[in-house]
Coordinates of C-alpha atoms in Angstrom, one line a residue:
X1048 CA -32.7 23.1 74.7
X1049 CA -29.9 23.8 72.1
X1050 CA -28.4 21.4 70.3
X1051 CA -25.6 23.4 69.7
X1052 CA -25.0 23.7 73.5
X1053 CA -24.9 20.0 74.0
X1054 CA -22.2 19.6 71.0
X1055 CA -20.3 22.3 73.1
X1056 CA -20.7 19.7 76.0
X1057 CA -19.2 17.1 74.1
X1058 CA -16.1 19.1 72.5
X1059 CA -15.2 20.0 76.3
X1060 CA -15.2 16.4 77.1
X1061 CA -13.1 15.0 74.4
X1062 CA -10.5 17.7 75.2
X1063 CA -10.7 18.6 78.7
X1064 CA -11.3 15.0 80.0
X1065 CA -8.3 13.1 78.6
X1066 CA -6.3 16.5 79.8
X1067 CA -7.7 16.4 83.2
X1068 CA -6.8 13.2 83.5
X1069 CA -3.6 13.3 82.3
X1070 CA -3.0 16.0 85.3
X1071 CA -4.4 14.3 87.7
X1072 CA -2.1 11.6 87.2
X1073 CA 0.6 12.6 89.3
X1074 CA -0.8 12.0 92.7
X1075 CA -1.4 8.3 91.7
X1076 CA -3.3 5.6 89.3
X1077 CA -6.2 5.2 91.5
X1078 CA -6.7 9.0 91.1
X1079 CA -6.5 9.1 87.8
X1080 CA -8.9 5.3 87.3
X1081 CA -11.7 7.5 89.4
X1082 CA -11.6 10.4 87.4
X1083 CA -11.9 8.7 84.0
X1084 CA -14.3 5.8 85.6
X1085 CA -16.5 9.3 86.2
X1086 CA -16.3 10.6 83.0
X1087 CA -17.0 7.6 81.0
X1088 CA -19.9 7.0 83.5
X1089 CA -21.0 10.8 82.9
X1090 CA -21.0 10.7 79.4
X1091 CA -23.2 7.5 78.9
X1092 CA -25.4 8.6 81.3
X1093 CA -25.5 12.0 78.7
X1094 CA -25.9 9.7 75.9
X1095 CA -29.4 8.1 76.8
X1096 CA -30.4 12.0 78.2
X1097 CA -29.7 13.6 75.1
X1098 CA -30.9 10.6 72.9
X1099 CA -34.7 10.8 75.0
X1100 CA -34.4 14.6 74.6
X1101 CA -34.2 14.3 70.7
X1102 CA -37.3 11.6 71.2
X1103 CA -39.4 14.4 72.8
X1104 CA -38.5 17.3 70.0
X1105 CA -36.8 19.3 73.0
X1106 CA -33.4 19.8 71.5
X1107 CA -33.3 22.4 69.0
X1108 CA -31.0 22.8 66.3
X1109 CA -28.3 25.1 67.1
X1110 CA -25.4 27.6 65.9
X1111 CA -21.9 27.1 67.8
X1112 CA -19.7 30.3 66.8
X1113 CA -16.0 29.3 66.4
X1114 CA -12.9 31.9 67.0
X1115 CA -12.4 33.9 63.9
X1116 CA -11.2 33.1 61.5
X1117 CA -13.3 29.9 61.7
X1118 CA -16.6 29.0 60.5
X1119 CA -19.7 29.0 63.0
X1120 CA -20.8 25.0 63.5
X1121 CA -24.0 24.1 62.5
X1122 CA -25.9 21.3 65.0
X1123 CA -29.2 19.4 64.4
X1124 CA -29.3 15.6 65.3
X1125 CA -29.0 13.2 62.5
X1126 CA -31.5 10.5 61.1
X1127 CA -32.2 7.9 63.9
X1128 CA -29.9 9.8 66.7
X1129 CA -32.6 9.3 69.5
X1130 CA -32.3 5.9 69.5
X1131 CA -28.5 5.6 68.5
X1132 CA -27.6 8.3 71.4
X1133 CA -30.0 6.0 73.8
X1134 CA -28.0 2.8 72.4
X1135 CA -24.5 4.3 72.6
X1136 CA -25.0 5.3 75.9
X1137 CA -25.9 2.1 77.2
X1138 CA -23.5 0.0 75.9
X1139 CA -21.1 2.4 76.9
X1140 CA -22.4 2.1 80.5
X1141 CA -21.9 -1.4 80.0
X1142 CA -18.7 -1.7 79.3
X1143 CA -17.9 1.0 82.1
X1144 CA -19.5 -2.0 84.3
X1145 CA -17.6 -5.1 82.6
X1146 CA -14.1 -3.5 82.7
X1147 CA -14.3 -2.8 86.6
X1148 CA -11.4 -3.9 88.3
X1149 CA -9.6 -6.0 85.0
X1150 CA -5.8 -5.6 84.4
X1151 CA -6.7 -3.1 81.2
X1152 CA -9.4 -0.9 83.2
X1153 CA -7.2 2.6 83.3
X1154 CA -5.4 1.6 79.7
X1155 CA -9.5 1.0 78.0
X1156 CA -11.2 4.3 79.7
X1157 CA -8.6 6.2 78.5
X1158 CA -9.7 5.2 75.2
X1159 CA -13.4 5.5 76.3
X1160 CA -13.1 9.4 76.6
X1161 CA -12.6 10.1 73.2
X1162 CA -15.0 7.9 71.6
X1163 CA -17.9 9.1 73.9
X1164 CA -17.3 12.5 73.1
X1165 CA -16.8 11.2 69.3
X1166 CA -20.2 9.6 69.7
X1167 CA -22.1 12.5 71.2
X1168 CA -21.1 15.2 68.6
X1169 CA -20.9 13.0 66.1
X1170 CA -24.9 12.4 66.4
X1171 CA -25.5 16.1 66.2
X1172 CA -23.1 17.0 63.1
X1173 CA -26.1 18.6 60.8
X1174 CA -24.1 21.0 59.0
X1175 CA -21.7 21.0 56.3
X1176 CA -18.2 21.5 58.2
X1177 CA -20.1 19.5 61.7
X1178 CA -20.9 16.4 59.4
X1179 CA -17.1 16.5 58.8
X1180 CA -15.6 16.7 62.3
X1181 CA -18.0 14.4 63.5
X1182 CA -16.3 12.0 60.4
X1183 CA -12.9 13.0 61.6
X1184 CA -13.7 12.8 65.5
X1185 CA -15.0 9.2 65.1
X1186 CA -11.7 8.6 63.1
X1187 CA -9.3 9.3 65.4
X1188 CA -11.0 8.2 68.5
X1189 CA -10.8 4.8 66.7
X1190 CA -7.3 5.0 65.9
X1191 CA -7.4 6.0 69.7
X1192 CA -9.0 3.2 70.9
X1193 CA -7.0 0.6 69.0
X1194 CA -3.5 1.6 69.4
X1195 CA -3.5 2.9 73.3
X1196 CA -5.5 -0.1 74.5
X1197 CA -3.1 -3.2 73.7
X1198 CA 0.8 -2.9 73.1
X1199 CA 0.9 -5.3 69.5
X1200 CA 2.6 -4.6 66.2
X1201 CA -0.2 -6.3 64.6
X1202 CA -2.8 -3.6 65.9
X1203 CA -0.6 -1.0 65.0
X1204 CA -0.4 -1.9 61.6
X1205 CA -4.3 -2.3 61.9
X1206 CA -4.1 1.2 63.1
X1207 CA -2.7 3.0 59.9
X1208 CA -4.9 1.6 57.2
X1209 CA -7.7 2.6 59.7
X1210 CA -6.3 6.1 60.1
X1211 CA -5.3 6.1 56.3
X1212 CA -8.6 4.7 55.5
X1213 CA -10.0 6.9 57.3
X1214 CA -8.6 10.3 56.0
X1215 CA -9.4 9.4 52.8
X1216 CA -12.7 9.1 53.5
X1217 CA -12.6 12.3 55.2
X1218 CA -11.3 13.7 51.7
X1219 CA -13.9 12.3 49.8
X1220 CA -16.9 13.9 51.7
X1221 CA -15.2 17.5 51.7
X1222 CA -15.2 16.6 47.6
X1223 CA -18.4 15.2 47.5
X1224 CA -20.1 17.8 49.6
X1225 CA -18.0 20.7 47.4
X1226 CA -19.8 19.0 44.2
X1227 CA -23.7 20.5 45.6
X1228 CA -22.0 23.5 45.6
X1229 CA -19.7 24.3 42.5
X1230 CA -23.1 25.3 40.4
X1231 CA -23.5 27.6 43.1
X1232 CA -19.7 29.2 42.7
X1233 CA -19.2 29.2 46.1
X1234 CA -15.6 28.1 47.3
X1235 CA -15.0 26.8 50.4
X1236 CA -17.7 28.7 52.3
X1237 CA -20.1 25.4 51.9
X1238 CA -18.4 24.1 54.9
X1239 CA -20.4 26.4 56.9
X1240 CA -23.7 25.4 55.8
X1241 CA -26.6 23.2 57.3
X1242 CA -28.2 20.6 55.8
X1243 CA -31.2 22.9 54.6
X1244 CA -29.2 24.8 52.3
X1245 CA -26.7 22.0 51.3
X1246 CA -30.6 20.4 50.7
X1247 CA -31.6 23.3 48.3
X1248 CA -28.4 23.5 46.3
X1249 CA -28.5 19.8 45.7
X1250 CA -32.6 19.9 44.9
X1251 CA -31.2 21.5 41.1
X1252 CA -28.7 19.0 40.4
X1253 CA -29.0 16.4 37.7
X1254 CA -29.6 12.9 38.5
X1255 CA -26.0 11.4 37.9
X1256 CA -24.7 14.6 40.1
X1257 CA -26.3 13.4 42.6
X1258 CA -24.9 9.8 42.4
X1259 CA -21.4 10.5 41.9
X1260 CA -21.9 12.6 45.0
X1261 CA -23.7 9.5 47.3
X1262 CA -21.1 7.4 45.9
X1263 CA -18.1 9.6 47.5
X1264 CA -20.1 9.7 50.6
X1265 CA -20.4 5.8 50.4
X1266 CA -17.0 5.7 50.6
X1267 CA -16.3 8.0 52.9
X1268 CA -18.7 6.5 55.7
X1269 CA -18.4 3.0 54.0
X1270 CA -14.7 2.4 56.1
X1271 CA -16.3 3.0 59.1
X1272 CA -19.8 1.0 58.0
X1273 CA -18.1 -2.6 57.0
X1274 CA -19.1 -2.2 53.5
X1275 CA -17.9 -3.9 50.8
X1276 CA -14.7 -3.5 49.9
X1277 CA -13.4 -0.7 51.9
X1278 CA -14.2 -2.4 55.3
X1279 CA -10.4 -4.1 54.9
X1280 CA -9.4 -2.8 58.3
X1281 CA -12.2 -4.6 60.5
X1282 CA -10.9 -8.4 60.2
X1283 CA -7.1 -7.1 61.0
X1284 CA -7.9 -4.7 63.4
X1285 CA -11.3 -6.0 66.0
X1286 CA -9.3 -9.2 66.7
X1287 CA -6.3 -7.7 68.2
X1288 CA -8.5 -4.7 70.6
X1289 CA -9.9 -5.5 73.8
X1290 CA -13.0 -7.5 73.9
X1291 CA -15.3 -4.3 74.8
X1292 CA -13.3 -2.1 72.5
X1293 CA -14.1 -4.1 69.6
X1294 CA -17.7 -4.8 70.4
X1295 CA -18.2 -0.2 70.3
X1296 CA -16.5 -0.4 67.0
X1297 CA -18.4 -3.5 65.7
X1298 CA -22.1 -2.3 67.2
X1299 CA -21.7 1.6 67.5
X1300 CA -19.5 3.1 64.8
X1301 CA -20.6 0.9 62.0
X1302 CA -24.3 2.2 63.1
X1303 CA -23.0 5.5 63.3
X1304 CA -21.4 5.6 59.9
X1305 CA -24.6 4.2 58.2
X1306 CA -26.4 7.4 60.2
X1307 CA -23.9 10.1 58.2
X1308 CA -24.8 7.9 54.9
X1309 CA -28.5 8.5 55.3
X1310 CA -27.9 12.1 56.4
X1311 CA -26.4 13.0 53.5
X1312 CA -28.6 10.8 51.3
X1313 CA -31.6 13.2 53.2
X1314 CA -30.3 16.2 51.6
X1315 CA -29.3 14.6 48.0
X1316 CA -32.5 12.3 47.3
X1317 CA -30.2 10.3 45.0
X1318 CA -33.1 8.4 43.3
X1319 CA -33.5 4.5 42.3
X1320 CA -30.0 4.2 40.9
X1321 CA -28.5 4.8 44.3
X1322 CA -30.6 2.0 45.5
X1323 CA -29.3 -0.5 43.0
X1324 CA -25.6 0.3 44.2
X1325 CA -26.6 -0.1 47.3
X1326 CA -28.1 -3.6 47.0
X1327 CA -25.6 -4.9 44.8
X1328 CA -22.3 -4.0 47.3
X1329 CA -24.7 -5.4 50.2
X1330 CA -25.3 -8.3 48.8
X1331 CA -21.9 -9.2 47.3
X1332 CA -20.1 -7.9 51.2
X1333 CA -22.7 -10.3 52.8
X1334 CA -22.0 -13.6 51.2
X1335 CA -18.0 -12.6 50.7
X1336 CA -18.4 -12.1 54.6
X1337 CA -20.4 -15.6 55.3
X1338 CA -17.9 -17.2 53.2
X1339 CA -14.7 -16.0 55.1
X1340 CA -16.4 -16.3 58.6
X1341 CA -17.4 -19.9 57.7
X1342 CA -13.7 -20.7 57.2
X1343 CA -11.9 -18.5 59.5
X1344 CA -10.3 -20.2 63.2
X1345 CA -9.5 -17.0 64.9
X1346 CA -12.2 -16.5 67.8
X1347 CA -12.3 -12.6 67.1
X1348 CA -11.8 -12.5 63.2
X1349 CA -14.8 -14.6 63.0
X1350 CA -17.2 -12.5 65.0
X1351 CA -15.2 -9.6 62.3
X1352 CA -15.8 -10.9 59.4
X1353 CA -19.7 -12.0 60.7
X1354 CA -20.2 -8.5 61.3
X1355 CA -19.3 -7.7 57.6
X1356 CA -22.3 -10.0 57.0
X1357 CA -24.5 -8.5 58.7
X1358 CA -24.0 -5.0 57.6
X1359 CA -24.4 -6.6 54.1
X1360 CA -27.4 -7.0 55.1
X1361 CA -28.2 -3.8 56.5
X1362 CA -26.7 -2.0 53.4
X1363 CA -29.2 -4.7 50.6
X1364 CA -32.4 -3.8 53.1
X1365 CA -31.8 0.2 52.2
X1366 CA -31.2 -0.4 48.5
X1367 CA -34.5 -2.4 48.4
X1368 CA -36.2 0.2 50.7
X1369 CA -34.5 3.1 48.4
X1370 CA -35.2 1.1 44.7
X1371 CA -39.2 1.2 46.4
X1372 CA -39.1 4.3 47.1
X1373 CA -38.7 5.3 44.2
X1374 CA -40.5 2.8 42.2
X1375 CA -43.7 2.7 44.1
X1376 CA -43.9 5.0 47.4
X1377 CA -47.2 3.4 48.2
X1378 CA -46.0 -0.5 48.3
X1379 CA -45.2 -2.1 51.6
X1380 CA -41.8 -3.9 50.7
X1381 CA -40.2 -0.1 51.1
X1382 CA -41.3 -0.4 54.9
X1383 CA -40.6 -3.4 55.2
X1384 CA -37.2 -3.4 53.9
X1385 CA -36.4 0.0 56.1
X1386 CA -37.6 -2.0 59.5
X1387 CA -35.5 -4.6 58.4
X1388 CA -32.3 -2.6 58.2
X1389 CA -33.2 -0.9 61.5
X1390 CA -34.0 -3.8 63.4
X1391 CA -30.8 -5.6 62.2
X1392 CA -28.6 -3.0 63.2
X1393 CA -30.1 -2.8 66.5
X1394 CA -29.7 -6.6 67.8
X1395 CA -26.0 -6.8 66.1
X1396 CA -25.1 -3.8 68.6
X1397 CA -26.1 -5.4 71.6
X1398 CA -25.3 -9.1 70.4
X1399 CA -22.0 -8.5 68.8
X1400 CA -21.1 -6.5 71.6
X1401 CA -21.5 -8.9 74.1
X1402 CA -19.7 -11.6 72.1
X1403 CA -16.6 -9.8 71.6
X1404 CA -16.5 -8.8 75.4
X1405 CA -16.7 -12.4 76.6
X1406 CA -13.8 -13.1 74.0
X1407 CA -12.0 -11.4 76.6
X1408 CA -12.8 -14.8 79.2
X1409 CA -11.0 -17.3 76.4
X1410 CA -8.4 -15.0 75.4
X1411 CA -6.1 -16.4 78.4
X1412 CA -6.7 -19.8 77.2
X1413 CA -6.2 -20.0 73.1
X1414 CA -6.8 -17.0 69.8
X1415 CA -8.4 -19.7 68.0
X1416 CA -11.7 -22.4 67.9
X1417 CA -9.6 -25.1 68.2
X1418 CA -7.7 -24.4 71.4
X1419 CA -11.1 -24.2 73.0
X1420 CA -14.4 -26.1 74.3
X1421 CA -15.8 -27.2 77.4
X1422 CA -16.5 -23.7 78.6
X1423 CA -20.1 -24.4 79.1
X1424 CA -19.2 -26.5 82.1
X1425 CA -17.2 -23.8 83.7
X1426 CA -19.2 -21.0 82.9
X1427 CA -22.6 -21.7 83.1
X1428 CA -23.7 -18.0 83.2
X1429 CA -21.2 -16.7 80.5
X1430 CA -22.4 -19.5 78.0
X1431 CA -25.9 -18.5 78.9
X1432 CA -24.9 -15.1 77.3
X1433 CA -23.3 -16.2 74.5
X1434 CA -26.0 -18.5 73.6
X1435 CA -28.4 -15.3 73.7
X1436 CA -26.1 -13.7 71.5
X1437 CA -25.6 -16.3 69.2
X1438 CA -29.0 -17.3 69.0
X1439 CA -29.9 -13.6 68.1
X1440 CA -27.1 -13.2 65.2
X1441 CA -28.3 -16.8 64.0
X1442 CA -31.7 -15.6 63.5
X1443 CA -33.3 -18.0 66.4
X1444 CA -37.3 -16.6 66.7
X1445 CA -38.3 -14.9 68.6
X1446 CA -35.1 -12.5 69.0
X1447 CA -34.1 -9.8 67.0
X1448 CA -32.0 -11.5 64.0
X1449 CA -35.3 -13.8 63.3
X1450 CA -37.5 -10.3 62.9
X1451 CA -34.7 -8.5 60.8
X1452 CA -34.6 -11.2 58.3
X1453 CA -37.8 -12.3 58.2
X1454 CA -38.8 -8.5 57.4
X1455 CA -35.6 -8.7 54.6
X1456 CA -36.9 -12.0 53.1
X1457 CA -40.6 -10.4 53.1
X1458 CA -39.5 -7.4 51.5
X1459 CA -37.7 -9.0 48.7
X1460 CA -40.5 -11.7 48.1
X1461 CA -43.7 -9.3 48.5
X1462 CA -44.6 -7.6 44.2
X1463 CA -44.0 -3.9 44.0
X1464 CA -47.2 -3.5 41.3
X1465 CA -48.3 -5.6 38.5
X1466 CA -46.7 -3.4 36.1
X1467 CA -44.1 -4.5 33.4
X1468 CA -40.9 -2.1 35.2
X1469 CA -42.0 -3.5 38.8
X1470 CA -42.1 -6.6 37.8
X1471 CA -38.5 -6.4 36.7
X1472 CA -37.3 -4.6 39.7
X1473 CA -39.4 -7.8 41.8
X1474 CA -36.7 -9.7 39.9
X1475 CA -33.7 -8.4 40.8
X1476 CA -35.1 -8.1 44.6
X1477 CA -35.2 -12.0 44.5
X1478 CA -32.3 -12.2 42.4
X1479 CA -30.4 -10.8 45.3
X1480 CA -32.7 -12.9 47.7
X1481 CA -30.7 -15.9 46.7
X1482 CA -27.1 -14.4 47.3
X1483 CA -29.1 -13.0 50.6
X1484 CA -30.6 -16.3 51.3
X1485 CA -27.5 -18.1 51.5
X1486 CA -25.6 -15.5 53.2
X1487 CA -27.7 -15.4 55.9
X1488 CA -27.6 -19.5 55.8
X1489 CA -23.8 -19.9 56.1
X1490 CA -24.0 -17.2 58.7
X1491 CA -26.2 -19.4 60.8
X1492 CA -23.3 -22.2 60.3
X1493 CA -20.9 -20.1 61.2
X1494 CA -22.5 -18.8 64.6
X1495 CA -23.2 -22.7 65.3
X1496 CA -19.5 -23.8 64.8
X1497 CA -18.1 -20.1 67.1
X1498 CA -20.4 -21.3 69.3
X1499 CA -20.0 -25.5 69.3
X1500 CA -16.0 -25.0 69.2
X1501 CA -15.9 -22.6 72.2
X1502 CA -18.3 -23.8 74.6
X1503 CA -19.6 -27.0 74.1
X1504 CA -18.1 -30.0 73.6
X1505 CA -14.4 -31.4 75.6
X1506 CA -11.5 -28.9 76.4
X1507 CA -8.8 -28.9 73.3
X1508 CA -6.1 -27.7 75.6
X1509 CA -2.5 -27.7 74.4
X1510 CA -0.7 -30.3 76.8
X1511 CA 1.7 -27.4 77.9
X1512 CA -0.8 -25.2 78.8
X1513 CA -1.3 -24.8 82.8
X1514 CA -5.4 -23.6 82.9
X1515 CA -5.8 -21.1 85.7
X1516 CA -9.3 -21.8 87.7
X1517 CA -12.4 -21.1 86.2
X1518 CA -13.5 -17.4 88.0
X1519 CA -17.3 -16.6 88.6
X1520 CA -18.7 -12.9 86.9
X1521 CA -18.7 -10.2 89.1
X1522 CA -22.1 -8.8 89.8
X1523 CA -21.2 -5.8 87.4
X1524 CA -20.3 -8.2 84.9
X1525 CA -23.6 -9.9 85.0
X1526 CA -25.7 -6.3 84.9
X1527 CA -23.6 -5.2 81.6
X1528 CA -24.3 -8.3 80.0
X1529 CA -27.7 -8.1 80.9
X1530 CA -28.1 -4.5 79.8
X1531 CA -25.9 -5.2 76.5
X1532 CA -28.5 -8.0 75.2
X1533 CA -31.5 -6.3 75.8
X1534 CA -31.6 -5.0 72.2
X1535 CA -31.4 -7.8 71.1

């Protein structure tokens, strides 16, 4: 099957669903609920079938021509986009099943349409002018999805620096992909390349070209990838979006930015000093990140700023596995280090996502830690799925966060060679080990004292406060939390 045909698939869904929706609203809200409940259900379900069609080789790259006088669109699937399509579509599903019959149902799947469709085409942007829709398309359905869920002046200032953040980084790719073509002399036709040729232009370039250009693309993607210190819109903006909202944009959209930086770092081949950057801004976001989740109250801006961490994380496991690359393709750590980085994206989707969707359960009762506790008593089941969650961002064996990081650690302690410039790269690995090491350590505090302050422990209740009865999960609540923490 064509790639290009499914991209197609998901255009007509970011623009004809929200339209049809918007027309079907005139015979009533319970018309309009069904339609978009359909559509979000549709497009996860296309999300795990496209994702296991990629996994089989049975989606093609593609050519989608445009109207004149616009460029044709190039489609291929990026690095990794079997399993992020699978991913996407399941937590998607899974918050189609937890928002069921809530106050904010209609107001969230409104939001839903345009980040699905974002989602979808943004895993199949293989060309020059694709790779930058797909950029802008998971922009806007961002700015989307904050500022038409909630009604708050604080999420609408959230909302520009993410949209201005945003179109800056839009900006900077268009330049950075215009630098592997100006030895070429072409103008603006690069837009309408694929990867293969933006590949061959960049194969002549000299070495610090090619770094100036990763770094643009760093920053371009870097907004949506919580790295350090352009990720300035995640601790203002997750804690004031819906629970399920914030847990896409924490687990998905950070994955998927990370995806366009290793697409583009596929066609450059930036070489070991690429690495290097990449390690050091990891390493300094991650233990920045512990530090202000360790001392944050806010329920939300804590799970924020831990996500920061762990895409520190992420970020120092592909400058190791980038540095060994290049240093010595035939030593384990660069494995190592890219299973790491892999695996540690994959558990914080599904854990992070369930633990900003149960924020939506304490919201009612206080913003912060300490307006919290006891919950554990009342909610048996929901604790049960926090503890999963937290046990899995804290690195508990034998779930996900304990793999990632023990792979990380291995990486960083195993030698590169016995050589005297291996040696000295072996140093710096464990150099950043320590910063890494104690990251990871106050990140284990902090998911201990999220965890202590809301659930365990006696209810801190302001006196005023009237607590409404404790309400069982709905059957649909308990399959998407199920089906959330399975990667982890």
């Amino acid at each position: 099957m064509n790639a290009a045909l499914w991209g197609e698939l998901w255009i007509v869904l970011g623009l004809v669903g929200p339209l049809s929706a918007g027309l079907i609203s005139v015979i009533g809200q319970s018309a309009t609920r069904a339609l978009l409940r359909a559509e979000v259900l549709l497009a996860s379900l296309g999300l795990v079938v496209m994702g296991w069609m990629i996994s089989q080789n049975a989606l093609i790259p593609g050519i989608a021509s445009l109207p004149t006088p616009f460029p044709p669109l190039h489609f291929a699937p990026l690095p990794m986009a079997d399993l992020w399509s699978i991913l996407s579509g399941v937590l998607l599903g899974a918050t189609w099943l937890l928002i069921r019959k809530t106050f904010t149902e209609t107001r969230i799947l409104w939001a839903l349409v345009p980040m699905a469709s974002s989602m979808g085409f943004f895993l199949l942007a293989g060309g020059g002018l694709s790779l930058l829709l797909g950029l802008e398309a998971i922009s806007l359905s961002s700015y989307l999805g904050l500022v038409t869920t909630r009604r708050s002046r604080k999420l609408w200032n959230a909302g520009w620096v993410l949209l201005i953040l945003s179109e800056m980084g839009g900006l900077l790719l268009l330049f950075a992909m215009g630098l592997i073509m100006v030895h070429h002399r072409a103008t603006l036709s690069f837009v309408a390349d694929n990867f293969r040729v933006l590949a061959h232009e960049a194969s002549h370039m000299p070495s610090a070209v090619k770094l100036v250009i990763m770094v643009l693309v760093l920053l371009a993607f870097g907004v949506k990838a919580g790295l350090f210190p352009v990720m300035i819109w995640m601790p203002l903006a997750e804690p004031e979006a819906p629970g399920p909202v914030a847990g896409l944009f924490s687990g998905v959209f950070t994955a998927l930015a990370v995806l366009g930086i290793l697409a583009v770092e596929n066609v450059v081949h930036p070489g070991i000093g690429w690495g290097i950057i990449l390690l050091i801004l990891g390493t300094t976001g991650a233990f920045v990140a512990a530090l202000y989740s360790i001392v944050s109250r806010h329920v939300k801006q804590i799970l924020a700023y831990s996500t920061l961490e762990i895409l520190g994380l992420v970020f120092s496991a592909l400058g190791i596995w980038n540095i060994a690359q290049a240093a010595n393709p035939q030593s384990l750590v660069s494995t190592l280090a890219w299973d790491a980085a892999m695996i540690l994206l994959i558990m914080h989707a599904g854990a992070k996502f369930v633990l900003f969707s149960i924020t939506e359960e304490t919201e009612p009762i206080a913003h912060t830690i300490d307006g919290l506790g006891g919950i554990a008593h009342d909610r048996p089941k929901l604790s049960l799925a926090a503890a999963v969650a937290v046990g899995t961002l804290a690195a508990v064996p034998p779930l996900g966060g304990f793999v990632g990081e023990w792979l990380l650690l291995e990486s960083i302690l195993k030698p590169l060679g016995t050589t005297l410039a291996l040696r000295n790269i072996h140093l710096l690995f464990l150099l950043a080990g320590i910063f890494l090491a104690l990251a990871s350590a106050v990140g284990v505090g902090t998911y201990i004292r999220w965890f202590g302050f809301v659930f365990l422990g006696p209810k801190r209740r302001a006196p005023r406060l009237v607590e409404r009865p404790a309400q069982k999960l709905r059957p649909t609540q308990v399959v998407g939390y199920i089906i959330a923490l399975f990667p982890s």
